[in-house]
PDB file of N, CA and C in Angstrom:
ATOM      1  N   UNK A   1      49.417  87.370  96.533  1.00 49.00           N
ATOM      2  CA  UNK A   1      50.589  86.643  96.282  1.00 49.00           C
ATOM      3  C   UNK A   1      50.963  86.812  94.834  1.00 49.00           C
ATOM      4  N   UNK A   2      52.236  86.863  94.505  1.00 54.00           N
ATOM      5  CA  UNK A   2      52.711  87.076  93.131  1.00 54.00           C
ATOM      6  C   UNK A   2      52.518  85.828  92.339  1.00 54.00           C
ATOM      7  N   UNK A   3      52.338  86.018  91.041  1.00 58.00           N
ATOM      8  CA  UNK A   3      52.165  84.852  90.153  1.00 58.00           C
ATOM      9  C   UNK A   3      53.504  84.341  89.714  1.00 58.00           C
ATOM     10  N   UNK A   4      54.615  85.084  89.814  1.00 60.00           N
ATOM     11  CA  UNK A   4      55.871  84.576  89.416  1.00 60.00           C
ATOM     12  C   UNK A   4      56.417  83.667  90.471  1.00 60.00           C
ATOM     13  N   UNK A   5      56.866  82.510  90.069  1.00 68.00           N
ATOM     14  CA  UNK A   5      57.333  81.539  91.027  1.00 68.00           C
ATOM     15  C   UNK A   5      58.822  81.788  91.361  1.00 68.00           C
ATOM     16  N   UNK A   6      59.645  82.054  90.341  1.00 71.00           N
ATOM     17  CA  UNK A   6      61.076  82.223  90.518  1.00 71.00           C
ATOM     18  C   UNK A   6      61.417  83.652  90.232  1.00 71.00           C
ATOM     19  N   UNK A   7      62.016  84.343  91.136  1.00 70.00           N
ATOM     20  CA  UNK A   7      62.444  85.726  90.955  1.00 70.00           C
ATOM     21  C   UNK A   7      63.854  85.709  90.496  1.00 70.00           C
ATOM     22  N   UNK A   8      64.184  86.399  89.401  1.00 72.00           N
ATOM     23  CA  UNK A   8      65.534  86.389  88.898  1.00 72.00           C
ATOM     24  C   UNK A   8      66.570  87.048  89.907  1.00 72.00           C
ATOM     25  N   UNK A   9      67.772  86.588  89.890  1.00 71.00           N
ATOM     26  CA  UNK A   9      68.789  87.080  90.804  1.00 71.00           C
ATOM     27  C   UNK A   9      69.112  88.543  90.410  1.00 71.00           C
ATOM     28  N   UNK A  10      69.129  89.405  91.383  1.00 75.00           N
ATOM     29  CA  UNK A  10      69.462  90.850  91.142  1.00 75.00           C
ATOM     30  C   UNK A  10      70.879  91.102  91.606  1.00 75.00           C
ATOM     31  N   UNK A  11      71.544  91.982  90.882  1.00 75.00           N
ATOM     32  CA  UNK A  11      72.938  92.276  91.351  1.00 75.00           C
ATOM     33  C   UNK A  11      72.892  93.067  92.604  1.00 75.00           C
ATOM     34  N   UNK A  12      73.995  92.916  93.424  1.00 68.00           N
ATOM     35  CA  UNK A  12      74.055  93.688  94.630  1.00 68.00           C
ATOM     36  C   UNK A  12      74.396  95.134  94.307  1.00 68.00           C
ATOM     37  N   UNK A  13      73.732  96.097  94.983  1.00 69.00           N
ATOM     38  CA  UNK A  13      74.032  97.474  94.768  1.00 69.00           C
ATOM     39  C   UNK A  13      74.827  97.968  95.994  1.00 69.00           C
ATOM     40  N   UNK A  14      75.746  98.823  95.776  1.00 61.00           N
ATOM     41  CA  UNK A  14      76.650  99.207  96.817  1.00 61.00           C
ATOM     42  C   UNK A  14      76.441 100.701  97.175  1.00 61.00           C
ATOM     43  N   UNK A  15      75.226 101.120  97.306  1.00 58.00           N
ATOM     44  CA  UNK A  15      74.928 102.534  97.640  1.00 58.00           C
ATOM     45  C   UNK A  15      75.041 103.374  96.419  1.00 58.00           C
ATOM     46  N   UNK A  16      75.086 104.667  96.638  1.00 54.00           N
ATOM     47  CA  UNK A  16      75.165 105.608  95.528  1.00 54.00           C
ATOM     48  C   UNK A  16      76.509 105.543  94.913  1.00 54.00           C
ATOM     49  N   UNK A  17      76.572 105.403  93.624  1.00 49.00           N
ATOM     50  CA  UNK A  17      77.804 105.364  92.914  1.00 49.00           C
ATOM     51  C   UNK A  17      78.476 106.786  92.867  1.00 49.00           C
ATOM     52  N   UNK A  18      77.684 107.795  92.944  1.00 43.00           N
ATOM     53  CA  UNK A  18      78.269 109.174  92.856  1.00 43.00           C
ATOM     54  C   UNK A  18      78.857 109.583  94.173  1.00 43.00           C
ATOM     55  N   UNK A  19      78.661 108.806  95.253  1.00 42.00           N
ATOM     56  CA  UNK A  19      79.197 109.210  96.576  1.00 42.00           C
ATOM     57  C   UNK A  19      80.544 108.537  96.857  1.00 42.00           C
ATOM     58  N   UNK A  20      81.350 108.406  95.914  1.00 41.00           N
ATOM     59  CA  UNK A  20      82.692 107.811  96.123  1.00 41.00           C
ATOM     60  C   UNK A  20      83.549 108.641  97.029  1.00 41.00           C
ATOM     61  N   UNK A  21      83.320 109.932  96.994  1.00 44.00           N
ATOM     62  CA  UNK A  21      84.139 110.834  97.816  1.00 44.00           C
ATOM     63  C   UNK A  21      83.820 110.801  99.252  1.00 44.00           C
ATOM     64  N   UNK A  22      82.779 110.193  99.632  1.00 44.00           N
ATOM     65  CA  UNK A  22      82.366 110.163 101.066  1.00 44.00           C
ATOM     66  C   UNK A  22      80.873 110.240 101.177  1.00 44.00           C
ATOM     67  N   UNK A  23      80.334 109.874 102.312  1.00 46.00           N
ATOM     68  CA  UNK A  23      78.898 109.849 102.449  1.00 46.00           C
ATOM     69  C   UNK A  23      78.435 110.972 103.355  1.00 46.00           C
ATOM     70  N   UNK A  24      79.266 111.939 103.661  1.00 47.00           N
ATOM     71  CA  UNK A  24      78.858 113.042 104.527  1.00 47.00           C
ATOM     72  C   UNK A  24      79.185 112.808 105.952  1.00 47.00           C
ATOM     73  N   UNK A  25      79.566 111.637 106.335  1.00 52.00           N
ATOM     74  CA  UNK A  25      79.984 111.431 107.767  1.00 52.00           C
ATOM     75  C   UNK A  25      81.419 111.924 107.930  1.00 52.00           C
ATOM     76  N   UNK A  26      81.621 112.409 109.092  1.00 52.00           N
ATOM     77  CA  UNK A  26      82.982 112.987 109.354  1.00 52.00           C
ATOM     78  C   UNK A  26      84.017 111.848 109.459  1.00 52.00           C
ATOM     79  N   UNK A  27      85.054 112.048 108.706  1.00 57.00           N
ATOM     80  CA  UNK A  27      86.204 111.075 108.740  1.00 57.00           C
ATOM     81  C   UNK A  27      85.928 109.792 107.940  1.00 57.00           C
ATOM     82  N   UNK A  28      84.879 109.704 107.179  1.00 62.00           N
ATOM     83  CA  UNK A  28      84.623 108.504 106.407  1.00 62.00           C
ATOM     84  C   UNK A  28      84.939 108.736 104.956  1.00 62.00           C
ATOM     85  N   UNK A  29      85.819 107.882 104.462  1.00 72.00           N
ATOM     86  CA  UNK A  29      86.303 107.973 103.061  1.00 72.00           C
ATOM     87  C   UNK A  29      85.305 107.213 102.163  1.00 72.00           C
ATOM     88  N   UNK A  30      85.565 107.320 100.893  1.00 73.00           N
ATOM     89  CA  UNK A  30      84.759 106.588  99.882  1.00 73.00           C
ATOM     90  C   UNK A  30      84.829 105.066 100.053  1.00 73.00           C
ATOM     91  N   UNK A  31      86.035 104.630 100.364  1.00 76.00           N
ATOM     92  CA  UNK A  31      86.215 103.169 100.516  1.00 76.00           C
ATOM     93  C   UNK A  31      85.444 102.658 101.717  1.00 76.00           C
ATOM     94  N   UNK A  32      85.517 103.360 102.802  1.00 78.00           N
ATOM     95  CA  UNK A  32      84.814 102.930 104.051  1.00 78.00           C
ATOM     96  C   UNK A  32      83.282 103.020 103.886  1.00 78.00           C
ATOM     97  N   UNK A  33      82.828 104.008 103.114  1.00 85.00           N
ATOM     98  CA  UNK A  33      81.368 104.097 102.882  1.00 85.00           C
ATOM     99  C   UNK A  33      80.913 102.951 102.026  1.00 85.00           C
ATOM    100  N   UNK A  34      81.748 102.582 100.986  1.00 86.00           N
ATOM    101  CA  UNK A  34      81.391 101.420 100.205  1.00 86.00           C
ATOM    102  C   UNK A  34      81.497 100.129 100.980  1.00 86.00           C
ATOM    103  N   UNK A  35      82.446  99.969 101.827  1.00 83.00           N
ATOM    104  CA  UNK A  35      82.613  98.876 102.684  1.00 83.00           C
ATOM    105  C   UNK A  35      81.373  98.735 103.616  1.00 83.00           C
ATOM    106  N   UNK A  36      80.991  99.825 104.185  1.00 88.00           N
ATOM    107  CA  UNK A  36      79.760  99.889 105.045  1.00 88.00           C
ATOM    108  C   UNK A  36      78.531  99.497 104.265  1.00 88.00           C
ATOM    109  N   UNK A  37      78.378 100.033 103.050  1.00 90.00           N
ATOM    110  CA  UNK A  37      77.125  99.773 102.272  1.00 90.00           C
ATOM    111  C   UNK A  37      77.085  98.325 101.893  1.00 90.00           C
ATOM    112  N   UNK A  38      78.194  97.664 101.600  1.00 90.00           N
ATOM    113  CA  UNK A  38      78.208  96.220 101.254  1.00 90.00           C
ATOM    114  C   UNK A  38      77.660  95.442 102.436  1.00 90.00           C
ATOM    115  N   UNK A  39      78.107  95.714 103.633  1.00 91.00           N
ATOM    116  CA  UNK A  39      77.612  94.993 104.796  1.00 91.00           C
ATOM    117  C   UNK A  39      76.172  95.284 105.067  1.00 91.00           C
ATOM    118  N   UNK A  40      75.785  96.552 104.995  1.00 93.00           N
ATOM    119  CA  UNK A  40      74.397  96.896 105.237  1.00 93.00           C
ATOM    120  C   UNK A  40      73.485  96.253 104.217  1.00 93.00           C
ATOM    121  N   UNK A  41      73.941  96.187 102.983  1.00 93.00           N
ATOM    122  CA  UNK A  41      73.150  95.487 101.916  1.00 93.00           C
ATOM    123  C   UNK A  41      73.009  93.996 102.247  1.00 93.00           C
ATOM    124  N   UNK A  42      74.098  93.377 102.680  1.00 93.00           N
ATOM    125  CA  UNK A  42      74.085  91.970 103.005  1.00 93.00           C
ATOM    126  C   UNK A  42      73.152  91.684 104.220  1.00 93.00           C
ATOM    127  N   UNK A  43      73.259  92.534 105.215  1.00 94.00           N
ATOM    128  CA  UNK A  43      72.353  92.324 106.414  1.00 94.00           C
ATOM    129  C   UNK A  43      70.898  92.550 105.998  1.00 94.00           C
ATOM    130  N   UNK A  44      70.624  93.558 105.211  1.00 95.00           N
ATOM    131  CA  UNK A  44      69.259  93.773 104.732  1.00 95.00           C
ATOM    132  C   UNK A  44      68.737  92.680 103.847  1.00 95.00           C
ATOM    133  N   UNK A  45      69.586  92.070 103.078  1.00 95.00           N
ATOM    134  CA  UNK A  45      69.259  90.907 102.283  1.00 95.00           C
ATOM    135  C   UNK A  45      68.846  89.690 103.133  1.00 95.00           C
ATOM    136  N   UNK A  46      69.623  89.503 104.222  1.00 96.00           N
ATOM    137  CA  UNK A  46      69.324  88.422 105.130  1.00 96.00           C
ATOM    138  C   UNK A  46      67.939  88.654 105.799  1.00 96.00           C
ATOM    139  N   UNK A  47      67.699  89.867 106.228  1.00 96.00           N
ATOM    140  CA  UNK A  47      66.426  90.194 106.868  1.00 96.00           C
ATOM    141  C   UNK A  47      65.250  89.957 105.911  1.00 96.00           C
ATOM    142  N   UNK A  48      65.460  90.385 104.659  1.00 96.00           N
ATOM    143  CA  UNK A  48      64.367  90.259 103.664  1.00 96.00           C
ATOM    144  C   UNK A  48      64.080  88.761 103.379  1.00 96.00           C
ATOM    145  N   UNK A  49      65.101  88.037 103.101  1.00 96.00           N
ATOM    146  CA  UNK A  49      64.934  86.623 102.714  1.00 96.00           C
ATOM    147  C   UNK A  49      64.343  85.818 103.904  1.00 96.00           C
ATOM    148  N   UNK A  50      64.764  86.131 105.126  1.00 97.00           N
ATOM    149  CA  UNK A  50      64.216  85.489 106.295  1.00 97.00           C
ATOM    150  C   UNK A  50      62.729  85.784 106.492  1.00 97.00           C
ATOM    151  N   UNK A  51      62.375  87.082 106.246  1.00 96.00           N
ATOM    152  CA  UNK A  51      60.961  87.436 106.391  1.00 96.00           C
ATOM    153  C   UNK A  51      60.136  86.781 105.295  1.00 96.00           C
ATOM    154  N   UNK A  52      60.680  86.639 104.106  1.00 96.00           N
ATOM    155  CA  UNK A  52      59.967  85.960 102.958  1.00 96.00           C
ATOM    156  C   UNK A  52      59.815  84.519 103.301  1.00 96.00           C
ATOM    157  N   UNK A  53      60.769  83.919 103.851  1.00 96.00           N
ATOM    158  CA  UNK A  53      60.740  82.463 104.194  1.00 96.00           C
ATOM    159  C   UNK A  53      59.696  82.281 105.286  1.00 96.00           C
ATOM    160  N   UNK A  54      59.698  83.089 106.353  1.00 96.00           N
ATOM    161  CA  UNK A  54      58.665  82.954 107.426  1.00 96.00           C
ATOM    162  C   UNK A  54      57.300  83.159 106.872  1.00 96.00           C
ATOM    163  N   UNK A  55      57.084  84.102 105.973  1.00 96.00           N
ATOM    164  CA  UNK A  55      55.783  84.346 105.344  1.00 96.00           C
ATOM    165  C   UNK A  55      55.337  83.101 104.571  1.00 96.00           C
ATOM    166  N   UNK A  56      56.224  82.536 103.793  1.00 95.00           N
ATOM    167  CA  UNK A  56      55.857  81.368 102.990  1.00 95.00           C
ATOM    168  C   UNK A  56      55.595  80.126 103.885  1.00 95.00           C
ATOM    169  N   UNK A  57      56.394  79.972 104.933  1.00 95.00           N
ATOM    170  CA  UNK A  57      56.124  78.923 105.856  1.00 95.00           C
ATOM    171  C   UNK A  57      54.745  79.031 106.536  1.00 95.00           C
ATOM    172  N   UNK A  58      54.411  80.290 106.901  1.00 95.00           N
ATOM    173  CA  UNK A  58      53.080  80.527 107.528  1.00 95.00           C
ATOM    174  C   UNK A  58      51.975  80.157 106.495  1.00 95.00           C
ATOM    175  N   UNK A  59      52.109  80.620 105.260  1.00 95.00           N
ATOM    176  CA  UNK A  59      51.137  80.349 104.253  1.00 95.00           C
ATOM    177  C   UNK A  59      50.984  78.846 104.003  1.00 95.00           C
ATOM    178  N   UNK A  60      52.092  78.128 104.017  1.00 94.00           N
ATOM    179  CA  UNK A  60      52.059  76.669 103.834  1.00 94.00           C
ATOM    180  C   UNK A  60      51.377  75.991 105.009  1.00 94.00           C
ATOM    181  N   UNK A  61      51.669  76.475 106.249  1.00 94.00           N
ATOM    182  CA  UNK A  61      51.124  75.841 107.461  1.00 94.00           C
ATOM    183  C   UNK A  61      49.619  76.058 107.540  1.00 94.00           C
ATOM    184  N   UNK A  62      49.148  77.233 107.036  1.00 94.00           N
ATOM    185  CA  UNK A  62      47.704  77.505 107.083  1.00 94.00           C
ATOM    186  C   UNK A  62      46.938  77.109 105.827  1.00 94.00           C
ATOM    187  N   UNK A  63      47.632  76.461 104.923  1.00 92.00           N
ATOM    188  CA  UNK A  63      46.974  75.942 103.733  1.00 92.00           C
ATOM    189  C   UNK A  63      46.636  77.049 102.697  1.00 92.00           C
ATOM    190  N   UNK A  64      47.290  78.189 102.784  1.00 94.00           N
ATOM    191  CA  UNK A  64      46.912  79.260 101.862  1.00 94.00           C
ATOM    192  C   UNK A  64      47.876  79.346 100.642  1.00 94.00           C
ATOM    193  N   UNK A  65      48.767  78.370 100.525  1.00 90.00           N
ATOM    194  CA  UNK A  65      49.720  78.409  99.392  1.00 90.00           C
ATOM    195  C   UNK A  65      49.407  77.229  98.473  1.00 90.00           C
ATOM    196  N   UNK A  66      49.436  77.495  97.178  1.00 88.00           N
ATOM    197  CA  UNK A  66      49.067  76.496  96.219  1.00 88.00           C
ATOM    198  C   UNK A  66      50.312  75.658  95.733  1.00 88.00           C
ATOM    199  N   UNK A  67      51.503  76.242  95.767  1.00 89.00           N
ATOM    200  CA  UNK A  67      52.679  75.626  95.287  1.00 89.00           C
ATOM    201  C   UNK A  67      53.705  75.441  96.441  1.00 89.00           C
ATOM    202  N   UNK A  68      53.766  74.221  96.908  1.00 87.00           N
ATOM    203  CA  UNK A  68      54.651  73.962  98.069  1.00 87.00           C
ATOM    204  C   UNK A  68      56.079  74.056  97.752  1.00 87.00           C
ATOM    205  N   UNK A  69      56.449  74.068  96.486  1.00 93.00           N
ATOM    206  CA  UNK A  69      57.912  74.102  96.109  1.00 93.00           C
ATOM    207  C   UNK A  69      58.496  75.534  96.379  1.00 93.00           C
ATOM    208  N   UNK A  70      57.691  76.550  96.570  1.00 93.00           N
ATOM    209  CA  UNK A  70      58.250  77.827  96.858  1.00 93.00           C
ATOM    210  C   UNK A  70      58.879  77.952  98.263  1.00 93.00           C
ATOM    211  N   UNK A  71      58.436  77.113  99.165  1.00 95.00           N
ATOM    212  CA  UNK A  71      59.054  77.095 100.527  1.00 95.00           C
ATOM    213  C   UNK A  71      60.516  76.635 100.556  1.00 95.00           C
ATOM    214  N   UNK A  72      60.838  75.500  99.920  1.00 96.00           N
ATOM    215  CA  UNK A  72      62.261  75.149  99.869  1.00 96.00           C
ATOM    216  C   UNK A  72      63.072  76.137  99.046  1.00 96.00           C
ATOM    217  N   UNK A  73      62.504  76.774  98.051  1.00 95.00           N
ATOM    218  CA  UNK A  73      63.290  77.743  97.255  1.00 95.00           C
ATOM    219  C   UNK A  73      63.575  78.955  98.152  1.00 95.00           C
ATOM    220  N   UNK A  74      62.589  79.392  98.891  1.00 95.00           N
ATOM    221  CA  UNK A  74      62.788  80.566  99.845  1.00 95.00           C
ATOM    222  C   UNK A  74      63.817  80.160 100.923  1.00 95.00           C
ATOM    223  N   UNK A  75      63.769  78.912 101.365  1.00 96.00           N
ATOM    224  CA  UNK A  75      64.689  78.488 102.380  1.00 96.00           C
ATOM    225  C   UNK A  75      66.148  78.447 101.826  1.00 96.00           C
ATOM    226  N   UNK A  76      66.329  78.059 100.578  1.00 96.00           N
ATOM    227  CA  UNK A  76      67.595  78.023  99.939  1.00 96.00           C
ATOM    228  C   UNK A  76      68.116  79.471  99.776  1.00 96.00           C
ATOM    229  N   UNK A  77      67.263  80.383  99.385  1.00 96.00           N
ATOM    230  CA  UNK A  77      67.618  81.797  99.191  1.00 96.00           C
ATOM    231  C   UNK A  77      68.056  82.386 100.544  1.00 96.00           C
ATOM    232  N   UNK A  78      67.375  82.041 101.632  1.00 96.00           N
ATOM    233  CA  UNK A  78      67.691  82.610 102.914  1.00 96.00           C
ATOM    234  C   UNK A  78      69.010  82.019 103.381  1.00 96.00           C
ATOM    235  N   UNK A  79      69.275  80.758 103.113  1.00 96.00           N
ATOM    236  CA  UNK A  79      70.539  80.096 103.500  1.00 96.00           C
ATOM    237  C   UNK A  79      71.680  80.730 102.737  1.00 96.00           C
ATOM    238  N   UNK A  80      71.525  80.930 101.472  1.00 96.00           N
ATOM    239  CA  UNK A  80      72.574  81.591 100.584  1.00 96.00           C
ATOM    240  C   UNK A  80      72.909  83.008 101.096  1.00 96.00           C
ATOM    241  N   UNK A  81      71.853  83.722 101.524  1.00 95.00           N
ATOM    242  CA  UNK A  81      72.116  85.108 101.944  1.00 95.00           C
ATOM    243  C   UNK A  81      72.878  85.098 103.287  1.00 95.00           C
ATOM    244  N   UNK A  82      72.568  84.120 104.134  1.00 96.00           N
ATOM    245  CA  UNK A  82      73.270  83.987 105.389  1.00 96.00           C
ATOM    246  C   UNK A  82      74.716  83.580 105.107  1.00 96.00           C
ATOM    247  N   UNK A  83      74.891  82.615 104.204  1.00 96.00           N
ATOM    248  CA  UNK A  83      76.249  82.203 103.867  1.00 96.00           C
ATOM    249  C   UNK A  83      77.108  83.315 103.298  1.00 96.00           C
ATOM    250  N   UNK A  84      76.463  84.180 102.501  1.00 95.00           N
ATOM    251  CA  UNK A  84      77.202  85.288 101.919  1.00 95.00           C
ATOM    252  C   UNK A  84      77.674  86.263 103.005  1.00 95.00           C
ATOM    253  N   UNK A  85      76.743  86.533 103.937  1.00 95.00           N
ATOM    254  CA  UNK A  85      77.091  87.411 105.049  1.00 95.00           C
ATOM    255  C   UNK A  85      78.219  86.894 105.913  1.00 95.00           C
ATOM    256  N   UNK A  86      78.158  85.569 106.208  1.00 96.00           N
ATOM    257  CA  UNK A  86      79.139  84.956 107.008  1.00 96.00           C
ATOM    258  C   UNK A  86      80.544  84.993 106.280  1.00 96.00           C
ATOM    259  N   UNK A  87      80.554  84.749 104.970  1.00 96.00           N
ATOM    260  CA  UNK A  87      81.790  84.763 104.242  1.00 96.00           C
ATOM    261  C   UNK A  87      82.320  86.253 104.188  1.00 96.00           C
ATOM    262  N   UNK A  88      81.461  87.207 104.012  1.00 94.00           N
ATOM    263  CA  UNK A  88      81.925  88.601 103.988  1.00 94.00           C
ATOM    264  C   UNK A  88      82.556  88.934 105.373  1.00 94.00           C
ATOM    265  N   UNK A  89      81.922  88.527 106.424  1.00 94.00           N
ATOM    266  CA  UNK A  89      82.483  88.732 107.742  1.00 94.00           C
ATOM    267  C   UNK A  89      83.850  88.080 107.940  1.00 94.00           C
ATOM    268  N   UNK A  90      83.944  86.824 107.469  1.00 96.00           N
ATOM    269  CA  UNK A  90      85.221  86.092 107.577  1.00 96.00           C
ATOM    270  C   UNK A  90      86.327  86.805 106.819  1.00 96.00           C
ATOM    271  N   UNK A  91      86.003  87.187 105.627  1.00 94.00           N
ATOM    272  CA  UNK A  91      87.035  87.869 104.804  1.00 94.00           C
ATOM    273  C   UNK A  91      87.428  89.171 105.438  1.00 94.00           C
ATOM    274  N   UNK A  92      86.456  89.913 105.955  1.00 92.00           N
ATOM    275  CA  UNK A  92      86.847  91.176 106.577  1.00 92.00           C
ATOM    276  C   UNK A  92      87.734  90.935 107.830  1.00 92.00           C
ATOM    277  N   UNK A  93      87.416  89.918 108.672  1.00 94.00           N
ATOM    278  CA  UNK A  93      88.239  89.626 109.797  1.00 94.00           C
ATOM    279  C   UNK A  93      89.612  89.145 109.352  1.00 94.00           C
ATOM    280  N   UNK A  94      89.724  88.370 108.284  1.00 94.00           N
ATOM    281  CA  UNK A  94      91.021  87.904 107.751  1.00 94.00           C
ATOM    282  C   UNK A  94      91.896  89.077 107.349  1.00 94.00           C
ATOM    283  N   UNK A  95      91.241  90.011 106.666  1.00 90.00           N
ATOM    284  CA  UNK A  95      91.939  91.266 106.185  1.00 90.00           C
ATOM    285  C   UNK A  95      92.394  92.026 107.380  1.00 90.00           C
ATOM    286  N   UNK A  96      91.537  92.217 108.416  1.00 90.00           N
ATOM    287  CA  UNK A  96      91.928  92.957 109.570  1.00 90.00           C
ATOM    288  C   UNK A  96      93.084  92.317 110.331  1.00 90.00           C
ATOM    289  N   UNK A  97      93.028  90.975 110.477  1.00 92.00           N
ATOM    290  CA  UNK A  97      94.113  90.259 111.134  1.00 92.00           C
ATOM    291  C   UNK A  97      95.439  90.348 110.347  1.00 92.00           C
ATOM    292  N   UNK A  98      95.341  90.326 109.041  1.00 92.00           N
ATOM    293  CA  UNK A  98      96.530  90.481 108.184  1.00 92.00           C
ATOM    294  C   UNK A  98      97.142  91.895 108.382  1.00 92.00           C
ATOM    295  N   UNK A  99      96.290  92.877 108.481  1.00 90.00           N
ATOM    296  CA  UNK A  99      96.806  94.291 108.654  1.00 90.00           C
ATOM    297  C   UNK A  99      97.445  94.419 110.066  1.00 90.00           C
ATOM    298  N   UNK A 100      96.966  93.708 111.077  1.00 91.00           N
ATOM    299  CA  UNK A 100      97.495  93.795 112.353  1.00 91.00           C
ATOM    300  C   UNK A 100      98.862  93.092 112.451  1.00 91.00           C
ATOM    301  N   UNK A 101      99.093  92.166 111.560  1.00 91.00           N
ATOM    302  CA  UNK A 101     100.337  91.465 111.591  1.00 91.00           C
ATOM    303  C   UNK A 101     101.501  92.206 110.870  1.00 91.00           C
ATOM    304  N   UNK A 102     101.072  93.277 110.128  1.00 88.00           N
ATOM    305  CA  UNK A 102     102.099  94.063 109.411  1.00 88.00           C
ATOM    306  C   UNK A 102     102.796  94.914 110.491  1.00 88.00           C
ATOM    307  N   UNK A 103     104.162  94.771 110.469  1.00 70.00           N
ATOM    308  CA  UNK A 103     104.939  95.612 111.368  1.00 70.00           C
ATOM    309  C   UNK A 103     105.549  96.742 110.654  1.00 70.00           C
ATOM    310  N   UNK A 104     105.539  97.876 111.262  1.00 64.00           N
ATOM    311  CA  UNK A 104     106.082  99.122 110.657  1.00 64.00           C
ATOM    312  C   UNK A 104     107.482  99.350 111.052  1.00 64.00           C
TER     313      UNK A 104
END
């Protein structure tokens, strides 16, 4: 177990910065690959924080954790990552619906 109790917030990375021209997939532009990498990063963050929370809950339940305050911190981190993913989804759906309302 790590000795650091609080891990500093890390900035989100959006894939390789040099791949703005495309990621090698056919028909995928730089913007769509960036869009894809944002969602992949958010989903991976949710998976990571959930796994960390489950690990800390297990350690607390088995009495192997010395500092019980890390469990609510991990729960808050997991909740924030889920909230971020939900908000990203909502904004993407709003943008899609707005594009569908545009008449040519």
